[in-house]
Coordinates of N, CA and C in Angstrom, one line a residue:
M1 N 90.5 104.5 80.5 CA 90.3 103.3 81.8 C 89.4 102.1 81.6
P2 N 89.9 101.1 81.6 CA 89.3 99.7 81.2 C 88.2 99.6 82.1
L3 N 88.0 100.3 83.5 CA 87.0 99.9 84.2 C 85.7 101.2 83.7
A4 N 86.0 101.9 83.3 CA 85.0 103.0 83.0 C 83.7 102.4 82.5
P5 N 83.8 101.6 81.3 CA 82.7 101.0 80.5 C 81.7 100.2 81.7
T6 N 82.2 99.4 82.5 CA 81.8 98.6 83.6 C 80.8 99.8 84.6
I7 N 81.8 100.6 85.2 CA 81.1 101.6 86.2 C 79.9 102.4 85.4
S8 N 80.2 102.9 84.2 CA 79.1 103.6 83.6 C 77.8 102.8 83.4
A9 N 78.0 101.6 82.8 CA 76.8 100.7 82.6 C 76.0 100.7 84.0
V10 N 76.7 100.2 85.3 CA 76.0 100.4 86.3 C 75.1 101.6 86.7
F11 N 75.7 102.7 86.5 CA 75.2 104.0 86.3 C 73.5 104.3 85.7
L12 N 74.2 104.1 84.4 CA 73.1 103.9 83.1 C 72.0 102.8 83.6
D13 N 72.5 101.6 84.0 CA 71.4 100.6 84.1 C 70.3 101.1 85.4
R14 N 70.7 101.9 86.2 CA 70.0 102.3 87.3 C 69.2 103.6 87.1
G15 N 69.7 104.3 85.9 CA 69.0 105.4 85.3 C 69.7 106.6 85.9
L16 N 70.8 106.6 86.3 CA 71.5 107.6 87.1 C 72.6 108.4 85.9
E17 N 72.5 109.6 86.2 CA 73.4 110.4 85.3 C 74.8 109.8 85.5
W18 N 75.5 110.0 84.2 CA 77.0 109.5 84.1 C 77.5 110.7 83.6
V19 N 78.6 111.3 84.2 CA 79.3 112.2 83.9 C 80.8 112.1 83.6
D20 N 81.4 111.9 82.7 CA 82.7 111.6 82.3 C 83.6 112.9 82.2
F21 N 84.3 112.9 83.5 CA 85.1 114.1 83.7 C 86.8 113.5 83.2
S22 N 86.9 112.6 82.6 CA 88.5 112.3 82.2 C 89.1 113.3 80.9
G23 N 88.0 113.7 80.3 CA 88.7 114.5 79.2 C 89.8 114.1 78.3
G24 N 89.9 112.9 78.1 CA 91.0 112.2 77.4 C 92.2 111.9 78.0
P25 N 93.1 111.3 77.0 CA 94.4 110.9 77.6 C 95.5 111.5 78.2
S26 N 95.3 113.1 77.6 CA 96.1 113.8 78.2 C 96.2 114.4 79.5
R27 N 94.9 114.1 80.1 CA 94.5 114.7 81.4 C 95.5 113.9 82.6
T28 N 96.0 114.4 83.6 CA 96.5 113.4 84.5 C 95.5 113.4 85.8
Y29 N 95.7 112.5 86.5 CA 94.8 112.0 87.4 C 94.6 113.3 88.7
P30 N 95.7 114.1 88.9 CA 95.2 115.2 90.0 C 94.2 116.2 89.3
D31 N 94.2 116.5 88.1 CA 93.2 117.3 87.6 C 91.8 116.8 87.4
I32 N 92.0 115.2 87.2 CA 90.6 114.7 87.1 C 90.1 114.6 88.4
A33 N 90.7 114.3 89.4 CA 90.2 114.1 90.9 C 89.8 115.5 91.5
A34 N 90.5 116.8 90.8 CA 90.1 118.0 91.3 C 88.9 118.2 90.9
D35 N 88.5 118.0 89.7 CA 87.2 118.3 88.9 C 86.0 117.5 89.2
V36 N 86.2 116.4 89.8 CA 85.1 115.5 90.3 C 85.0 115.9 91.8
A37 N 85.9 116.2 92.7 CA 85.7 116.7 94.0 C 85.1 118.1 94.1
G38 N 85.3 118.9 92.9 CA 84.7 120.2 92.9 C 83.4 119.9 92.5
A39 N 82.9 119.3 91.7 CA 81.5 119.0 91.2 C 80.7 118.4 92.5
I40 N 81.5 117.7 93.5 CA 80.6 117.1 94.6 C 80.5 118.4 95.7
Q41 N 81.7 119.3 95.9 CA 81.7 120.4 96.6 C 80.7 121.3 96.3
S42 N 80.6 121.9 94.8 CA 79.5 122.8 94.4 C 78.2 122.1 94.6
G43 N 77.9 120.6 94.6 CA 76.5 120.1 94.5 C 76.2 119.7 93.3
R44 N 77.1 120.1 92.0 CA 76.7 119.8 90.8 C 76.5 118.2 90.9
C45 N 77.1 117.4 91.4 CA 77.3 116.1 91.2 C 77.0 115.4 92.8
E46 N 76.4 114.3 93.3 CA 76.2 113.8 94.7 C 77.1 112.8 94.8
R47 N 77.6 112.2 93.9 CA 78.7 111.0 94.3 C 79.5 111.1 92.9
G48 N 80.6 110.3 93.4 CA 81.8 110.2 92.1 C 82.7 109.1 92.3
I49 N 83.0 108.8 91.3 CA 83.9 107.6 91.0 C 85.3 108.0 90.5
L50 N 86.2 107.4 90.9 CA 87.8 107.8 90.3 C 88.4 106.7 90.2
V51 N 89.3 106.6 89.1 CA 89.9 105.2 88.9 C 91.2 106.0 88.4
C52 N 92.1 105.4 88.9 CA 93.8 105.4 88.5 C 94.3 104.1 88.7
G53 N 95.8 104.2 88.5 CA 96.4 103.0 88.8 C 96.3 102.2 90.2
T54 N 96.1 103.0 91.1 CA 96.0 102.2 92.6 C 94.9 102.8 93.2
G55 N 94.2 104.0 93.1 CA 93.1 104.8 93.5 C 93.5 105.6 94.7
L56 N 94.9 105.4 95.2 CA 95.2 106.2 96.2 C 95.6 107.6 96.0
G57 N 96.3 108.1 94.8 CA 96.3 109.6 94.4 C 95.3 110.3 94.0
M58 N 94.1 109.7 93.7 CA 92.9 110.1 93.4 C 92.1 110.4 94.8
A59 N 92.5 109.7 95.6 CA 91.8 109.9 96.8 C 92.5 110.8 97.8
I60 N 93.7 111.1 97.5 CA 94.5 112.0 98.1 C 94.1 113.6 97.5
V61 N 94.2 113.7 96.2 CA 93.5 114.9 95.8 C 92.1 115.3 96.3
A62 N 91.2 114.4 96.1 CA 89.9 114.6 96.4 C 89.6 115.1 97.8
N63 N 90.1 114.4 98.6 CA 90.2 114.8 100.2 C 91.0 116.2 100.5
K64 N 91.4 116.8 99.6 CA 92.0 117.9 99.7 C 90.8 119.3 99.7
F65 N 89.7 118.6 99.1 CA 88.6 119.7 99.1 C 87.7 119.7 100.5
H66 N 87.4 120.6 101.1 CA 86.6 120.8 102.2 C 85.2 120.1 102.1
R67 N 84.8 119.3 103.0 CA 83.7 118.6 103.0 C 83.6 117.6 102.2
V68 N 84.6 117.2 101.6 CA 84.3 116.2 100.4 C 85.3 114.7 101.3
R69 N 84.8 113.8 101.1 CA 85.3 112.5 101.7 C 85.4 111.5 100.5
A70 N 86.5 111.1 100.5 CA 86.9 110.0 99.3 C 87.5 108.8 99.9
A71 N 87.3 107.6 99.7 CA 87.6 106.5 100.3 C 88.2 105.6 99.0
T72 N 89.6 105.0 99.2 CA 89.7 103.6 98.3 C 89.1 102.6 98.6
V73 N 88.6 101.8 97.6 CA 87.9 100.7 97.8 C 88.4 99.5 96.9
H74 N 88.3 98.5 97.5 CA 88.9 97.2 96.8 C 88.0 96.3 96.6
D75 N 87.0 95.9 97.5 CA 85.8 94.9 97.2 C 84.5 95.7 97.8
P76 N 83.5 94.8 97.5 CA 82.3 95.2 98.1 C 82.0 95.8 99.7
Y77 N 82.8 95.0 100.3 CA 82.7 95.5 101.8 C 83.1 96.7 102.0
S78 N 84.3 96.8 101.5 CA 84.9 98.2 101.8 C 84.0 99.3 101.3
A79 N 83.4 99.1 100.0 CA 82.7 99.8 99.4 C 81.3 100.4 100.3
V80 N 80.8 99.5 100.7 CA 79.4 99.6 101.5 C 80.0 100.5 102.9
R81 N 81.2 99.7 103.6 CA 81.7 100.7 104.9 C 82.3 102.2 104.3
A82 N 82.7 102.4 103.1 CA 82.9 103.5 103.0 C 81.9 104.6 103.1
R83 N 80.5 104.1 102.4 CA 79.6 104.9 102.7 C 78.5 105.0 103.8
A84 N 78.4 103.7 104.4 CA 77.6 103.7 105.6 C 78.3 104.3 106.8
S85 N 79.8 104.1 107.1 CA 80.4 104.5 108.3 C 80.9 106.0 107.9
N86 N 81.3 106.3 106.8 CA 82.2 107.4 106.5 C 81.5 108.4 105.6
D87 N 80.2 107.9 105.2 CA 79.5 109.0 104.1 C 80.3 109.5 103.0
A88 N 81.0 108.5 102.8 CA 82.1 109.0 101.4 C 81.3 109.4 100.1
Q89 N 81.3 110.4 99.5 CA 80.7 110.8 98.4 C 81.5 110.2 97.1
I90 N 82.6 110.0 97.5 CA 83.8 109.3 96.2 C 84.1 108.3 96.7
I91 N 84.2 107.3 95.9 CA 85.1 106.2 96.0 C 86.0 106.4 94.8
T92 N 87.5 105.6 95.3 CA 88.5 105.6 94.3 C 88.7 104.0 94.0
M93 N 89.2 103.5 93.0 CA 89.7 102.2 92.7 C 91.0 102.3 91.9
G94 N 91.6 101.1 92.0 CA 92.9 101.5 91.4 C 92.6 100.0 90.1
A95 N 92.8 100.5 88.9 CA 92.6 99.9 87.7 C 93.7 98.5 87.8
L96 N 94.8 98.6 88.4 CA 95.8 97.8 88.8 C 95.7 96.9 89.7
V97 N 94.6 97.2 90.5 CA 94.6 96.4 91.8 C 93.3 95.8 92.3
V98 N 92.4 96.4 91.3 CA 90.6 95.8 91.7 C 90.6 94.8 90.5
D99 N 90.1 93.5 90.9 CA 89.8 92.8 89.9 C 88.6 93.0 88.9
A100 N 88.7 93.4 87.9 CA 87.5 94.0 86.8 C 86.4 93.2 87.2
A101 N 86.3 92.0 87.3 CA 85.1 90.9 87.6 C 84.4 91.7 88.8
V102 N 84.8 92.1 89.8 CA 83.9 92.7 90.7 C 83.8 94.3 90.9
V103 N 84.1 94.8 89.7 CA 84.0 96.4 89.9 C 82.2 96.6 89.8
A104 N 81.5 95.9 88.9 CA 80.1 96.0 88.9 C 79.6 95.9 90.4
A105 N 80.1 94.9 91.2 CA 79.5 94.5 92.5 C 79.9 95.5 93.5
I106 N 81.1 96.0 93.4 CA 81.6 97.3 94.1 C 80.8 98.4 94.0
V107 N 80.5 98.9 92.8 CA 79.8 100.3 92.6 C 78.3 100.1 93.0
T108 N 77.9 98.6 92.8 CA 76.2 98.5 93.1 C 76.3 98.6 94.6
C109 N 77.1 97.9 95.3 CA 77.0 98.1 96.9 C 77.0 99.3 97.4
W110 N 78.2 100.0 96.7 CA 78.4 101.5 96.9 C 77.1 102.4 96.8
L111 N 76.5 102.2 95.9 CA 75.3 103.1 95.3 C 74.1 102.5 96.1
D112 N 74.1 101.4 96.6 CA 72.9 100.9 97.4 C 73.3 101.4 98.8
A113 N 74.2 101.5 99.6 CA 74.8 101.8 100.8 C 74.1 103.2 101.1
E114 N 73.6 103.4 102.4 CA 73.5 104.8 102.8 C 74.4 104.9 104.2
F115 N 74.4 105.9 104.6 CA 75.1 106.3 105.7 C 74.2 105.7 107.2
D116 N 74.6 105.6 108.0 CA 74.2 105.1 109.2 C 74.4 106.2 110.2
P117 N 73.6 107.1 110.5 CA 73.7 108.5 111.5 C 74.0 107.9 112.9
H118 N 72.9 106.6 113.1 CA 73.0 106.2 114.6 C 74.4 105.4 115.0
R119 N 75.0 104.8 113.8 CA 76.3 103.8 114.5 C 77.4 105.2 114.2
S120 N 77.4 105.9 113.1 CA 78.4 106.9 112.8 C 78.4 108.3 112.7
G121 N 77.0 108.7 113.1 CA 76.9 110.2 113.1 C 77.7 111.1 114.0
A122 N 78.2 110.7 115.3 CA 79.1 111.4 116.0 C 80.5 111.4 115.4
K123 N 80.8 110.3 115.0 CA 82.2 110.0 114.4 C 82.4 111.0 113.2
L124 N 81.4 111.1 112.4 CA 81.2 111.9 111.2 C 81.3 113.5 111.6
A125 N 80.6 113.7 112.7 CA 80.5 115.0 113.0 C 82.0 115.6 113.6
R126 N 82.7 114.6 114.1 CA 83.9 114.8 114.7 C 85.0 115.1 113.4
V127 N 84.9 114.2 112.4 CA 85.6 114.2 111.1 C 85.4 115.8 110.6
R128 N 84.0 116.1 110.4 CA 83.8 117.5 110.1 C 84.3 118.5 110.6
S129 N 84.5 118.5 112.0 CA 84.8 119.5 112.7 C 86.3 119.6 112.7
I130 N 87.1 118.6 112.4 CA 88.4 118.7 112.4 C 88.7 119.1 110.7
D131 N 88.0 118.8 109.8 CA 88.0 119.3 108.3 C 88.0 120.9 108.6
D132 N 87.1 121.4 109.2 CA 86.7 122.9 109.4 C 87.7 123.5 110.0
A133 N 88.4 123.0 110.9 CA 89.5 123.3 111.8 C 90.8 123.5 111.0
E134 N 91.0 122.3 110.4 CA 92.2 122.3 109.5 C 92.2 122.8 108.3
R135 N 91.1 123.7 107.9 CA 91.1 124.1 106.4 C 91.2 125.7 106.7
R136 N 91.2 126.1 108.0 CA 91.4 127.5 108.2 C 92.9 127.9 107.6
P137 N 93.0 129.2 107.3 CA 94.0 129.7 106.9 C 95.5 129.4 108.1
A138 N 96.5 129.0 107.3 CA 97.6 128.7 108.5 C 98.0 130.2 109.0
P139 N 98.5 130.0 110.3 CA 98.7 131.3 111.1 C 100.1 131.6 110.4
A140 N 100.3 133.0 110.7 CA 101.9 133.3 110.2 C 103.0 132.4 110.8
R141 N 103.9 132.3 110.2 CA 105.2 131.7 110.6 C 105.6 131.9 111.9
A142 N 105.7 133.4 112.4 CA 106.1 133.8 113.6 C 105.1 133.6 114.7
D143 N 103.8 133.7 114.2 CA 102.6 133.4 115.4 C 102.6 131.9 115.5
H144 N 103.1 131.0 114.5 CA 103.1 129.4 114.5 C 104.3 129.2 115.4
E145 N 105.4 129.9 115.3 CA 106.4 129.4 115.9 C 106.4 129.9 117.6
A146 N 105.5 131.1 118.1 CA 105.4 131.2 119.2 C 104.4 130.5 120.0
R147 N 103.5 130.2 119.3 CA 102.8 129.0 119.9 C 103.2 127.6 120.1
H148 N 104.0 127.3 119.0 CA 104.5 126.1 119.3 C 105.9 125.6 119.7
G149 N 106.6 126.8 120.1 CA 107.9 126.9 120.6 C 109.0 126.4 119.5
Q150 N 108.8 126.4 118.2 CA 109.5 126.0 117.2 C 110.1 127.3 116.6
R151 N 111.5 126.9 116.1 CA 112.3 128.1 115.8 C 113.1 127.6 114.5
R152 N 113.3 127.8 113.4 CA 114.0 127.6 112.3 C 115.2 128.4 112.5
T153 N 116.4 127.6 112.3 CA 117.7 128.4 112.3 C 118.3 128.4 110.7

């Protein structure tokens, strides 16, 4: 990805560890996003940045992981809000969407931003409770139909 050198330079200039999960051109975005989200979930990494064409597919995959929050960002403001309001551990960007000239500013703003628990703590707690509830195993089909009055024919 043409954005990777700029992103890694921001990390390295700050003395932060840079781990490249891309693994080469044969890997597809779902596998890369799953690896990064898994590293966040396990505690191996604190934050991650994912890049694909639009950033949207990466965010969809990363958000499948319990208690992992990924946000697609396009500018410095959305990067700050992803962290300050949503405590996003991962940001995603689209190489076909984001101007390469602002990538360093996006990454810098996101790394500098801190979650604001006074403004967004209650909302994030609600997001976590929804995440916890929705990640429970799905009920058996018959139980689901009984509770919701749905029946397939």
